PDB file of C-alpha atoms in Angstrom:
ATOM      1  CA  MET A  22      91.087  91.228  -8.290  1.00  0.00           C
ATOM      2  CA  THR A  23      91.747  94.504  -6.688  1.00  0.00           C
ATOM      3  CA  VAL A  24      90.967  93.436  -3.216  1.00  0.00           C
ATOM      4  CA  GLY A  25      92.270  90.205  -2.564  1.00  0.00           C
ATOM      5  CA  LEU A  26      94.586  90.006  -5.006  1.00  0.00           C
ATOM      6  CA  GLY A  27      96.143  91.102  -2.350  1.00  0.00           C
ATOM      7  CA  ALA A  28      96.991  87.987  -3.823  1.00  0.00           C
ATOM      8  CA  ALA A  29      99.989  89.622  -4.776  1.00  0.00           C
ATOM      9  CA  VAL A  30     100.530  89.059  -1.218  1.00  0.00           C
ATOM     10  CA  VAL A  31     101.626  85.763  -2.214  1.00  0.00           C
ATOM     11  CA  ALA A  32     104.552  85.741  -4.305  1.00  0.00           C
ATOM     12  CA  THR A  33     107.582  83.600  -3.762  1.00  0.00           C
ATOM     13  CA  ALA A  34     111.080  83.906  -4.310  1.00  0.00           C
ATOM     14  CA  LEU A  35     113.733  82.761  -6.564  1.00  0.00           C
ATOM     15  CA  ALA A  36     116.500  81.366  -4.567  1.00  0.00           C
ATOM     16  CA  THR A  37     119.990  82.482  -4.130  1.00  0.00           C
ATOM     17  CA  GLU A  38     121.374  79.814  -1.837  1.00  0.00           C
ATOM     18  CA  ALA A  39     120.781  80.815   1.796  1.00  0.00           C
ATOM     19  CA  ALA A  40     123.851  82.575   3.121  1.00  0.00           C
ATOM     20  CA  GLU A  41     126.066  80.553   5.362  1.00  0.00           C
ATOM     21  CA  ALA A  42     126.830  81.979   8.768  1.00  0.00           C
ATOM     22  CA  ALA A  43     130.279  83.396   9.302  1.00  0.00           C
ATOM     23  CA  PRO A  44     132.264  81.506  11.938  1.00  0.00           C
ATOM     24  CA  GLY A  45     131.812  84.328  14.412  1.00  0.00           C
ATOM     25  CA  ALA A  46     128.085  84.451  13.780  1.00  0.00           C
ATOM     26  CA  ALA A  47     127.776  80.694  14.198  1.00  0.00           C
ATOM     27  CA  ARG A  48     129.516  80.873  17.558  1.00  0.00           C
ATOM     28  CA  SER A  49     127.263  83.697  18.707  1.00  0.00           C
ATOM     29  CA  ALA A  50     124.214  81.588  17.907  1.00  0.00           C
ATOM     30  CA  THR A  51     125.225  78.956  20.437  1.00  0.00           C
ATOM     31  CA  ALA A  52     127.017  81.038  23.048  1.00  0.00           C
ATOM     32  CA  PRO A  53     124.867  82.476  25.834  1.00  0.00           C
ATOM     33  CA  ALA A  54     124.298  86.205  25.567  1.00  0.00           C
ATOM     34  CA  GLY A  55     125.336  88.214  28.591  1.00  0.00           C
ATOM     35  CA  PRO A  56     123.137  90.988  29.972  1.00  0.00           C
ATOM     36  CA  SER A  57     125.409  93.630  28.459  1.00  0.00           C
ATOM     37  CA  ALA A  58     125.373  92.156  24.949  1.00  0.00           C
ATOM     38  CA  LYS A  59     124.058  94.639  22.392  1.00  0.00           C
ATOM     39  CA  SER A  60     124.051  92.961  19.006  1.00  0.00           C
ATOM     40  CA  GLU A  61     123.932  89.416  17.742  1.00  0.00           C
ATOM     41  CA  SER A  62     123.038  87.516  14.623  1.00  0.00           C
ATOM     42  CA  GLY A  63     123.265  83.837  13.998  1.00  0.00           C
ATOM     43  CA  PHE A  64     121.457  80.610  13.247  1.00  0.00           C
ATOM     44  CA  LEU A  65     119.320  78.290  15.323  1.00  0.00           C
ATOM     45  CA  THR A  66     119.231  74.665  14.145  1.00  0.00           C
ATOM     46  CA  THR A  67     115.816  73.045  14.546  1.00  0.00           C
ATOM     47  CA  GLN A  68     115.098  69.382  15.288  1.00  0.00           C
ATOM     48  CA  ASP A  69     114.633  68.609  11.596  1.00  0.00           C
ATOM     49  CA  GLY A  70     117.933  70.250  10.690  1.00  0.00           C
ATOM     50  CA  ALA A  71     116.689  73.576   9.317  1.00  0.00           C
ATOM     51  CA  ARG A  72     118.835  76.576  10.158  1.00  0.00           C
ATOM     52  CA  ILE A  73     116.789  79.620  11.149  1.00  0.00           C
ATOM     53  CA  PHE A  74     118.536  82.977  10.834  1.00  0.00           C
ATOM     54  CA  TYR A  75     117.824  85.569  13.507  1.00  0.00           C
ATOM     55  CA  LYS A  76     119.138  88.913  14.662  1.00  0.00           C
ATOM     56  CA  GLN A  77     118.702  90.705  17.951  1.00  0.00           C
ATOM     57  CA  TRP A  78     119.747  94.149  19.115  1.00  0.00           C
ATOM     58  CA  GLY A  79     119.650  95.795  22.517  1.00  0.00           C
ATOM     59  CA  PRO A  80     120.225  94.924  26.180  1.00  0.00           C
ATOM     60  CA  ARG A  81     119.411  91.300  26.979  1.00  0.00           C
ATOM     61  CA  THR A  82     117.724  92.438  30.186  1.00  0.00           C
ATOM     62  CA  ALA A  83     115.300  94.746  28.329  1.00  0.00           C
ATOM     63  CA  GLN A  84     111.715  93.971  27.316  1.00  0.00           C
ATOM     64  CA  PRO A  85     111.910  91.707  24.233  1.00  0.00           C
ATOM     65  CA  VAL A  86     109.919  92.520  21.080  1.00  0.00           C
ATOM     66  CA  VAL A  87     109.847  89.811  18.407  1.00  0.00           C
ATOM     67  CA  PHE A  88     108.912  90.673  14.811  1.00  0.00           C
ATOM     68  CA  HIS A  89     107.428  88.120  12.370  1.00  0.00           C
ATOM     69  CA  HIS A  90     107.608  89.040   8.686  1.00  0.00           C
ATOM     70  CA  GLY A  91     105.148  88.476   5.848  1.00  0.00           C
ATOM     71  CA  TRP A  92     105.491  86.318   2.757  1.00  0.00           C
ATOM     72  CA  PRO A  93     107.849  86.141   0.862  1.00  0.00           C
ATOM     73  CA  LEU A  94     110.026  88.587   2.788  1.00  0.00           C
ATOM     74  CA  SER A  95     112.544  88.403   5.631  1.00  0.00           C
ATOM     75  CA  ALA A  96     113.468  89.914   8.985  1.00  0.00           C
ATOM     76  CA  ASP A  97     114.810  92.933   7.076  1.00  0.00           C
ATOM     77  CA  ASP A  98     111.256  94.056   6.387  1.00  0.00           C
ATOM     78  CA  TRP A  99     111.145  95.254  10.011  1.00  0.00           C
ATOM     79  CA  ASP A 100     114.155  97.592   9.835  1.00  0.00           C
ATOM     80  CA  ALA A 101     112.114 100.725  10.562  1.00  0.00           C
ATOM     81  CA  GLN A 102     110.493  99.122  13.600  1.00  0.00           C
ATOM     82  CA  MET A 103     113.637  97.479  14.970  1.00  0.00           C
ATOM     83  CA  LEU A 104     115.658 100.695  14.836  1.00  0.00           C
ATOM     84  CA  PHE A 105     112.837 102.673  16.445  1.00  0.00           C
ATOM     85  CA  PHE A 106     112.267 100.290  19.341  1.00  0.00           C
ATOM     86  CA  LEU A 107     115.990  99.748  19.885  1.00  0.00           C
ATOM     87  CA  GLN A 108     116.273 103.502  20.425  1.00  0.00           C
ATOM     88  CA  LYS A 109     113.397 103.282  22.908  1.00  0.00           C
ATOM     89  CA  GLY A 110     115.341 100.803  25.020  1.00  0.00           C
ATOM     90  CA  TYR A 111     113.780  97.519  23.908  1.00  0.00           C
ATOM     91  CA  ARG A 112     115.488  94.255  23.015  1.00  0.00           C
ATOM     92  CA  VAL A 113     114.415  93.696  19.394  1.00  0.00           C
ATOM     93  CA  ILE A 114     114.501  90.362  17.614  1.00  0.00           C
ATOM     94  CA  ALA A 115     113.522  89.190  14.140  1.00  0.00           C
ATOM     95  CA  HIS A 116     114.037  85.930  12.300  1.00  0.00           C
ATOM     96  CA  ASP A 117     113.802  84.723   8.721  1.00  0.00           C
ATOM     97  CA  ARG A 118     111.035  82.114   8.548  1.00  0.00           C
ATOM     98  CA  ARG A 119     112.255  78.753   7.232  1.00  0.00           C
ATOM     99  CA  GLY A 120     112.564  78.905   3.450  1.00  0.00           C
ATOM    100  CA  HIS A 121     112.763  82.709   3.553  1.00  0.00           C
ATOM    101  CA  GLY A 122     115.681  85.119   3.590  1.00  0.00           C
ATOM    102  CA  ARG A 123     118.882  83.625   4.994  1.00  0.00           C
ATOM    103  CA  SER A 124     117.269  80.567   6.569  1.00  0.00           C
ATOM    104  CA  THR A 125     117.495  77.098   5.058  1.00  0.00           C
ATOM    105  CA  GLN A 126     115.586  76.716   1.789  1.00  0.00           C
ATOM    106  CA  THR A 127     113.469  73.896   3.152  1.00  0.00           C
ATOM    107  CA  ASP A 128     111.435  71.535   0.995  1.00  0.00           C
ATOM    108  CA  SER A 129     109.358  70.332   3.957  1.00  0.00           C
ATOM    109  CA  GLY A 130     107.866  71.801   7.112  1.00  0.00           C
ATOM    110  CA  ASN A 131     106.589  74.830   5.243  1.00  0.00           C
ATOM    111  CA  GLU A 132     103.310  75.064   7.169  1.00  0.00           C
ATOM    112  CA  MET A 133     101.993  76.862  10.215  1.00  0.00           C
ATOM    113  CA  ASP A 134     102.496  74.171  12.832  1.00  0.00           C
ATOM    114  CA  THR A 135     106.200  73.957  12.001  1.00  0.00           C
ATOM    115  CA  TYR A 136     106.541  77.740  11.684  1.00  0.00           C
ATOM    116  CA  ALA A 137     105.139  78.087  15.209  1.00  0.00           C
ATOM    117  CA  ALA A 138     107.407  75.303  16.470  1.00  0.00           C
ATOM    118  CA  ASP A 139     110.398  77.149  15.015  1.00  0.00           C
ATOM    119  CA  VAL A 140     109.357  80.271  16.921  1.00  0.00           C
ATOM    120  CA  ALA A 141     109.033  78.224  20.111  1.00  0.00           C
ATOM    121  CA  ALA A 142     112.556  76.891  19.562  1.00  0.00           C
ATOM    122  CA  LEU A 143     113.843  80.438  19.055  1.00  0.00           C
ATOM    123  CA  ALA A 144     112.108  81.630  22.235  1.00  0.00           C
ATOM    124  CA  GLU A 145     113.694  78.752  24.132  1.00  0.00           C
ATOM    125  CA  HIS A 146     117.122  79.393  22.604  1.00  0.00           C
ATOM    126  CA  LEU A 147     117.056  83.106  23.505  1.00  0.00           C
ATOM    127  CA  ASP A 148     115.154  82.496  26.766  1.00  0.00           C
ATOM    128  CA  LEU A 149     112.455  85.024  25.870  1.00  0.00           C
ATOM    129  CA  LYS A 150     110.042  85.798  28.689  1.00  0.00           C
ATOM    130  CA  ASN A 151     106.942  87.969  28.544  1.00  0.00           C
ATOM    131  CA  ALA A 152     107.879  88.892  24.972  1.00  0.00           C
ATOM    132  CA  PHE A 153     105.765  91.122  22.750  1.00  0.00           C
ATOM    133  CA  HIS A 154     105.188  89.396  19.394  1.00  0.00           C
ATOM    134  CA  VAL A 155     104.378  91.503  16.328  1.00  0.00           C
ATOM    135  CA  GLY A 156     103.332  89.794  13.095  1.00  0.00           C
ATOM    136  CA  HIS A 157     102.529  91.175   9.656  1.00  0.00           C
ATOM    137  CA  SER A 158     100.386  89.315   7.118  1.00  0.00           C
ATOM    138  CA  THR A 159     101.561  85.663   7.154  1.00  0.00           C
ATOM    139  CA  GLY A 160     103.606  86.586  10.203  1.00  0.00           C
ATOM    140  CA  GLY A 161     100.371  87.529  11.933  1.00  0.00           C
ATOM    141  CA  GLY A 162      99.152  83.982  11.447  1.00  0.00           C
ATOM    142  CA  GLU A 163     102.432  82.704  12.820  1.00  0.00           C
ATOM    143  CA  VAL A 164     102.019  84.910  15.900  1.00  0.00           C
ATOM    144  CA  ALA A 165      98.454  83.709  16.448  1.00  0.00           C
ATOM    145  CA  ARG A 166      99.411  80.039  16.297  1.00  0.00           C
ATOM    146  CA  TYR A 167     102.500  80.491  18.462  1.00  0.00           C
ATOM    147  CA  ALA A 168     100.763  82.666  21.078  1.00  0.00           C
ATOM    148  CA  ALA A 169      97.952  80.126  21.379  1.00  0.00           C
ATOM    149  CA  ARG A 170     100.403  77.316  22.108  1.00  0.00           C
ATOM    150  CA  ALA A 171     103.317  79.024  23.861  1.00  0.00           C
ATOM    151  CA  LYS A 172     104.520  77.964  27.271  1.00  0.00           C
ATOM    152  CA  SER A 173     103.203  80.041  30.129  1.00  0.00           C
ATOM    153  CA  GLY A 174     105.216  83.213  30.645  1.00  0.00           C
ATOM    154  CA  ARG A 175     106.707  83.328  27.152  1.00  0.00           C
ATOM    155  CA  VAL A 176     104.231  85.782  25.571  1.00  0.00           C
ATOM    156  CA  GLY A 177     103.208  89.114  27.102  1.00  0.00           C
ATOM    157  CA  LYS A 178     101.293  90.755  24.269  1.00  0.00           C
ATOM    158  CA  ALA A 179     100.536  90.111  20.594  1.00  0.00           C
ATOM    159  CA  VAL A 180     100.084  92.427  17.611  1.00  0.00           C
ATOM    160  CA  LEU A 181      98.562  91.467  14.251  1.00  0.00           C
ATOM    161  CA  ILE A 182      99.211  93.921  11.392  1.00  0.00           C
ATOM    162  CA  GLY A 183      97.400  93.352   8.090  1.00  0.00           C
ATOM    163  CA  ALA A 184      97.253  89.759   9.261  1.00  0.00           C
ATOM    164  CA  VAL A 185      95.702  86.745   7.545  1.00  0.00           C
ATOM    165  CA  PRO A 186      93.645  85.316  10.475  1.00  0.00           C
ATOM    166  CA  PRO A 187      91.061  83.970  10.851  1.00  0.00           C
ATOM    167  CA  ILE A 188      91.345  82.406   7.334  1.00  0.00           C
ATOM    168  CA  MET A 189      91.789  83.831   3.848  1.00  0.00           C
ATOM    169  CA  LEU A 190      90.282  81.006   1.801  1.00  0.00           C
ATOM    170  CA  GLN A 191      86.613  80.998   0.879  1.00  0.00           C
ATOM    171  CA  THR A 192      84.894  78.024   2.528  1.00  0.00           C
ATOM    172  CA  PRO A 193      81.308  77.214   3.519  1.00  0.00           C
ATOM    173  CA  ALA A 194      82.138  78.552   6.976  1.00  0.00           C
ATOM    174  CA  ASN A 195      83.945  81.581   5.506  1.00  0.00           C
ATOM    175  CA  PRO A 196      81.889  82.711   2.505  1.00  0.00           C
ATOM    176  CA  GLY A 197      83.576  86.119   2.374  1.00  0.00           C
ATOM    177  CA  GLY A 198      87.022  84.635   1.721  1.00  0.00           C
ATOM    178  CA  LEU A 199      88.928  84.482  -1.538  1.00  0.00           C
ATOM    179  CA  PRO A 200      88.234  81.551  -3.884  1.00  0.00           C
ATOM    180  CA  ILE A 201      90.912  78.894  -4.293  1.00  0.00           C
ATOM    181  CA  GLU A 202      91.421  80.025  -7.890  1.00  0.00           C
ATOM    182  CA  VAL A 203      93.011  83.225  -6.594  1.00  0.00           C
ATOM    183  CA  PHE A 204      95.721  81.311  -4.774  1.00  0.00           C
ATOM    184  CA  ASP A 205      96.148  78.896  -7.658  1.00  0.00           C
ATOM    185  CA  GLY A 206      96.893  82.000  -9.694  1.00  0.00           C
ATOM    186  CA  PHE A 207      99.593  82.983  -7.232  1.00  0.00           C
ATOM    187  CA  ARG A 208     101.208  79.596  -7.569  1.00  0.00           C
ATOM    188  CA  SER A 209     101.103  79.799 -11.341  1.00  0.00           C
ATOM    189  CA  ALA A 210     102.606  83.280 -11.380  1.00  0.00           C
ATOM    190  CA  LEU A 211     105.318  82.206  -8.981  1.00  0.00           C
ATOM    191  CA  ALA A 212     106.270  79.175 -11.050  1.00  0.00           C
ATOM    192  CA  ALA A 213     106.105  81.000 -14.371  1.00  0.00           C
ATOM    193  CA  ASN A 214     108.177  84.107 -13.597  1.00  0.00           C
ATOM    194  CA  ARG A 215     108.841  84.816  -9.961  1.00  0.00           C
ATOM    195  CA  ALA A 216     111.225  87.647 -10.690  1.00  0.00           C
ATOM    196  CA  GLN A 217     108.552  89.614 -12.545  1.00  0.00           C
ATOM    197  CA  PHE A 218     105.840  88.667 -10.078  1.00  0.00           C
ATOM    198  CA  PHE A 219     107.993  90.041  -7.289  1.00  0.00           C
ATOM    199  CA  ARG A 220     108.221  93.330  -9.145  1.00  0.00           C
ATOM    200  CA  ASP A 221     104.512  93.539  -9.850  1.00  0.00           C
ATOM    201  CA  VAL A 222     103.335  92.885  -6.282  1.00  0.00           C
ATOM    202  CA  PRO A 223     105.180  95.722  -4.497  1.00  0.00           C
ATOM    203  CA  ALA A 224     104.813  98.082  -7.462  1.00  0.00           C
ATOM    204  CA  GLY A 225     101.060  97.542  -7.324  1.00  0.00           C
ATOM    205  CA  PRO A 226      98.691  96.469  -4.545  1.00  0.00           C
ATOM    206  CA  PHE A 227     101.084  95.653  -1.693  1.00  0.00           C
ATOM    207  CA  TYR A 228     101.925  99.279  -0.910  1.00  0.00           C
ATOM    208  CA  GLY A 229      98.931 100.760  -2.697  1.00  0.00           C
ATOM    209  CA  PHE A 230     101.185 102.207  -5.379  1.00  0.00           C
ATOM    210  CA  ASN A 231      98.512 101.322  -7.947  1.00  0.00           C
ATOM    211  CA  ARG A 232      96.174 103.926  -6.445  1.00  0.00           C
ATOM    212  CA  ALA A 233      95.732 107.320  -8.088  1.00  0.00           C
ATOM    213  CA  GLY A 234      97.958 109.919  -6.495  1.00  0.00           C
ATOM    214  CA  ALA A 235     100.090 107.409  -4.606  1.00  0.00           C
ATOM    215  CA  LYS A 236     103.609 108.484  -3.724  1.00  0.00           C
ATOM    216  CA  VAL A 237     105.668 105.631  -5.158  1.00  0.00           C
ATOM    217  CA  SER A 238     108.927 104.615  -3.471  1.00  0.00           C
ATOM    218  CA  GLN A 239     111.237 102.733  -5.810  1.00  0.00           C
ATOM    219  CA  GLY A 240     113.393 101.883  -2.814  1.00  0.00           C
ATOM    220  CA  LEU A 241     110.556  99.984  -1.138  1.00  0.00           C
ATOM    221  CA  ILE A 242     109.814  98.137  -4.373  1.00  0.00           C
ATOM    222  CA  ASP A 243     113.463  97.159  -4.848  1.00  0.00           C
ATOM    223  CA  ASN A 244     113.865  96.096  -1.225  1.00  0.00           C
ATOM    224  CA  TRP A 245     110.733  93.927  -1.416  1.00  0.00           C
ATOM    225  CA  TRP A 246     112.131  92.252  -4.548  1.00  0.00           C
ATOM    226  CA  ARG A 247     115.548  91.797  -2.917  1.00  0.00           C
ATOM    227  CA  GLN A 248     114.089  90.076   0.125  1.00  0.00           C
ATOM    228  CA  GLY A 249     111.785  87.856  -1.896  1.00  0.00           C
ATOM    229  CA  MET A 250     114.499  86.665  -4.240  1.00  0.00           C
ATOM    230  CA  MET A 251     116.675  85.592  -1.304  1.00  0.00           C
ATOM    231  CA  GLY A 252     114.257  82.840  -0.319  1.00  0.00           C
ATOM    232  CA  GLY A 253     113.553  79.371  -1.672  1.00  0.00           C
ATOM    233  CA  ALA A 254     111.034  78.815  -4.465  1.00  0.00           C
ATOM    234  CA  LYS A 255     109.707  75.533  -3.059  1.00  0.00           C
ATOM    235  CA  ALA A 256     109.253  76.944   0.440  1.00  0.00           C
ATOM    236  CA  HIS A 257     107.511  80.046  -0.897  1.00  0.00           C
ATOM    237  CA  TYR A 258     105.256  77.934  -3.115  1.00  0.00           C
ATOM    238  CA  ASP A 259     104.241  75.811  -0.120  1.00  0.00           C
ATOM    239  CA  CYS A 260     103.700  78.887   2.024  1.00  0.00           C
ATOM    240  CA  ILE A 261     100.878  80.057  -0.244  1.00  0.00           C
ATOM    241  CA  LYS A 262      98.812  77.160   1.064  1.00  0.00           C
ATOM    242  CA  ALA A 263      99.940  77.871   4.622  1.00  0.00           C
ATOM    243  CA  PHE A 264      98.834  81.495   4.672  1.00  0.00           C
ATOM    244  CA  SER A 265      95.665  81.057   2.623  1.00  0.00           C
ATOM    245  CA  GLU A 266      94.176  77.788   3.872  1.00  0.00           C
ATOM    246  CA  THR A 267      95.163  77.670   7.551  1.00  0.00           C
ATOM    247  CA  ASP A 268      92.215  78.299   9.854  1.00  0.00           C
ATOM    248  CA  PHE A 269      93.309  80.336  12.894  1.00  0.00           C
ATOM    249  CA  THR A 270      89.872  80.565  14.502  1.00  0.00           C
ATOM    250  CA  ALA A 271      90.744  78.269  17.401  1.00  0.00           C
ATOM    251  CA  ASP A 272      94.103  79.983  17.864  1.00  0.00           C
ATOM    252  CA  LEU A 273      92.550  83.430  18.187  1.00  0.00           C
ATOM    253  CA  LYS A 274      90.077  82.129  20.757  1.00  0.00           C
ATOM    254  CA  ALA A 275      92.863  80.507  22.780  1.00  0.00           C
ATOM    255  CA  ILE A 276      95.122  83.567  23.133  1.00  0.00           C
ATOM    256  CA  GLU A 277      95.021  84.798  26.727  1.00  0.00           C
ATOM    257  CA  VAL A 278      97.203  87.927  26.429  1.00  0.00           C
ATOM    258  CA  PRO A 279      96.143  91.361  25.103  1.00  0.00           C
ATOM    259  CA  VAL A 280      96.002  91.522  21.301  1.00  0.00           C
ATOM    260  CA  LEU A 281      96.275  94.681  19.183  1.00  0.00           C
ATOM    261  CA  ILE A 282      94.955  94.361  15.622  1.00  0.00           C
ATOM    262  CA  LEU A 283      96.047  97.030  13.125  1.00  0.00           C
ATOM    263  CA  HIS A 284      94.708  97.033   9.567  1.00  0.00           C
ATOM    264  CA  GLY A 285      94.634  99.364   6.599  1.00  0.00           C
ATOM    265  CA  ALA A 286      91.147 100.056   5.269  1.00  0.00           C
ATOM    266  CA  ASP A 287      92.580  99.943   1.732  1.00  0.00           C
ATOM    267  CA  ASP A 288      94.443  96.665   2.175  1.00  0.00           C
ATOM    268  CA  GLN A 289      94.213  95.018  -1.247  1.00  0.00           C
ATOM    269  CA  ILE A 290      96.154  91.925  -0.201  1.00  0.00           C
ATOM    270  CA  VAL A 291      94.284  90.868   2.935  1.00  0.00           C
ATOM    271  CA  PRO A 292      90.862  92.549   2.726  1.00  0.00           C
ATOM    272  CA  ILE A 293      89.867  93.892   6.128  1.00  0.00           C
ATOM    273  CA  ALA A 294      86.250  92.650   6.081  1.00  0.00           C
ATOM    274  CA  ASP A 295      87.333  89.021   6.072  1.00  0.00           C
ATOM    275  CA  SER A 296      90.310  89.356   8.406  1.00  0.00           C
ATOM    276  CA  ALA A 297      90.641  92.008  11.111  1.00  0.00           C
ATOM    277  CA  GLU A 298      86.919  92.649  11.399  1.00  0.00           C
ATOM    278  CA  LEU A 299      86.361  88.957  12.080  1.00  0.00           C
ATOM    279  CA  ALA A 300      89.471  88.397  14.186  1.00  0.00           C
ATOM    280  CA  ILE A 301      88.560  91.091  16.703  1.00  0.00           C
ATOM    281  CA  LYS A 302      85.378  89.169  17.524  1.00  0.00           C
ATOM    282  CA  LEU A 303      87.347  86.036  18.381  1.00  0.00           C
ATOM    283  CA  VAL A 304      90.098  87.248  20.722  1.00  0.00           C
ATOM    284  CA  LYS A 305      89.442  87.619  24.455  1.00  0.00           C
ATOM    285  CA  LYS A 306      91.347  90.867  25.037  1.00  0.00           C
ATOM    286  CA  GLY A 307      91.443  92.619  21.696  1.00  0.00           C
ATOM    287  CA  THR A 308      91.717  96.156  20.350  1.00  0.00           C
ATOM    288  CA  LEU A 309      91.176  96.972  16.672  1.00  0.00           C
ATOM    289  CA  LYS A 310      92.531 100.086  14.995  1.00  0.00           C
ATOM    290  CA  VAL A 311      91.726 100.782  11.337  1.00  0.00           C
ATOM    291  CA  TYR A 312      93.726 103.207   9.189  1.00  0.00           C
ATOM    292  CA  PRO A 313      91.622 104.880   6.473  1.00  0.00           C
ATOM    293  CA  GLY A 314      93.258 104.741   3.057  1.00  0.00           C
ATOM    294  CA  LEU A 315      96.328 102.786   4.145  1.00  0.00           C
ATOM    295  CA  SER A 316      97.646  99.692   2.399  1.00  0.00           C
ATOM    296  CA  HIS A 317      98.848  96.235   3.293  1.00  0.00           C
ATOM    297  CA  GLY A 318     102.417  97.521   3.602  1.00  0.00           C
ATOM    298  CA  MET A 319     101.569 100.442   5.891  1.00  0.00           C
ATOM    299  CA  ALA A 320     104.282  99.592   8.433  1.00  0.00           C
ATOM    300  CA  SER A 321     106.805 100.492   5.707  1.00  0.00           C
ATOM    301  CA  THR A 322     104.967 103.387   4.057  1.00  0.00           C
ATOM    302  CA  HIS A 323     103.905 104.977   7.374  1.00  0.00           C
ATOM    303  CA  PRO A 324     106.363 103.725  10.019  1.00  0.00           C
ATOM    304  CA  ASP A 325     106.040 106.800  12.235  1.00  0.00           C
ATOM    305  CA  LEU A 326     102.300 106.256  12.558  1.00  0.00           C
ATOM    306  CA  ILE A 327     102.503 102.506  13.164  1.00  0.00           C
ATOM    307  CA  ASN A 328     105.486 102.730  15.513  1.00  0.00           C
ATOM    308  CA  ALA A 329     103.742 105.294  17.703  1.00  0.00           C
ATOM    309  CA  ASP A 330     100.675 103.076  18.057  1.00  0.00           C
ATOM    310  CA  LEU A 331     102.795 100.035  18.837  1.00  0.00           C
ATOM    311  CA  LEU A 332     104.717 101.977  21.476  1.00  0.00           C
ATOM    312  CA  ALA A 333     101.506 103.135  23.121  1.00  0.00           C
ATOM    313  CA  PHE A 334     100.255  99.533  23.261  1.00  0.00           C
ATOM    314  CA  PHE A 335     103.533  98.244  24.662  1.00  0.00           C
ATOM    315  CA  ARG A 336     103.484 100.868  27.421  1.00  0.00           C
ATOM    316  CA  THR A 337      99.936 100.202  28.606  1.00  0.00           C
TER     317      THR A 337
END
């Protein structure tokens, strides 16, 4: 289970009730942001009543970059990228997917169509045009589905990092995928002892800390656990099906904008042979970059490397 178990990739989170927005934050979520506004956090309420937490930094007139986190994390997983691109003059935005982080701990709508609809609502709310969307792992699937369906002019470029498309599950059409028993194991581990599971995943395959000679960061492990435990158990449980069984083949084929695919060759969570190496063959305008020896969590273990490659793509 070394490779896919990237499975660890699926863990879910115990729930500490999603934080309520402070009055000031709630007002900022509904008030229009002026061109000189620099920082904002708040909640967007979707049609089904879910409250989606988001944060954005930087000039509202600058090029927007939207970050989509992996499971079972939150917008905070992009801190290194958001700070970097803010300093480069971009408008940076990240949200907590429904059921994750500070967003509502939903018991329904925890699937890719609704995730993408939530992103569309956020883009409408913030009036994002020609935005660059960057997704990691499950967030990469979210980006693929959203980019394939977005209104014209909303998406400028897309980036998939250690992303789950085209499909993780082993099927007759995808014989190289992971068997359903792997994901059933994730669900069992989540239900039995999420708190321990959320220690084991980042301490092991997620960041490659189980490899000989790895430089282990306890801070990364603790921060992964912190983010995971903020979310809702039911939403995280449902999301295992969403990230493992959703077929993004049609989405990848439908994306019209340039797509950059970044993947670690030693990704134990989302094995590269059944993800990036297949996805690059499906997109119209794609570039694949593989990082020898790097893990699923390479954007956190090697932010300088990943940020530089993202910046180069954004500037082309």
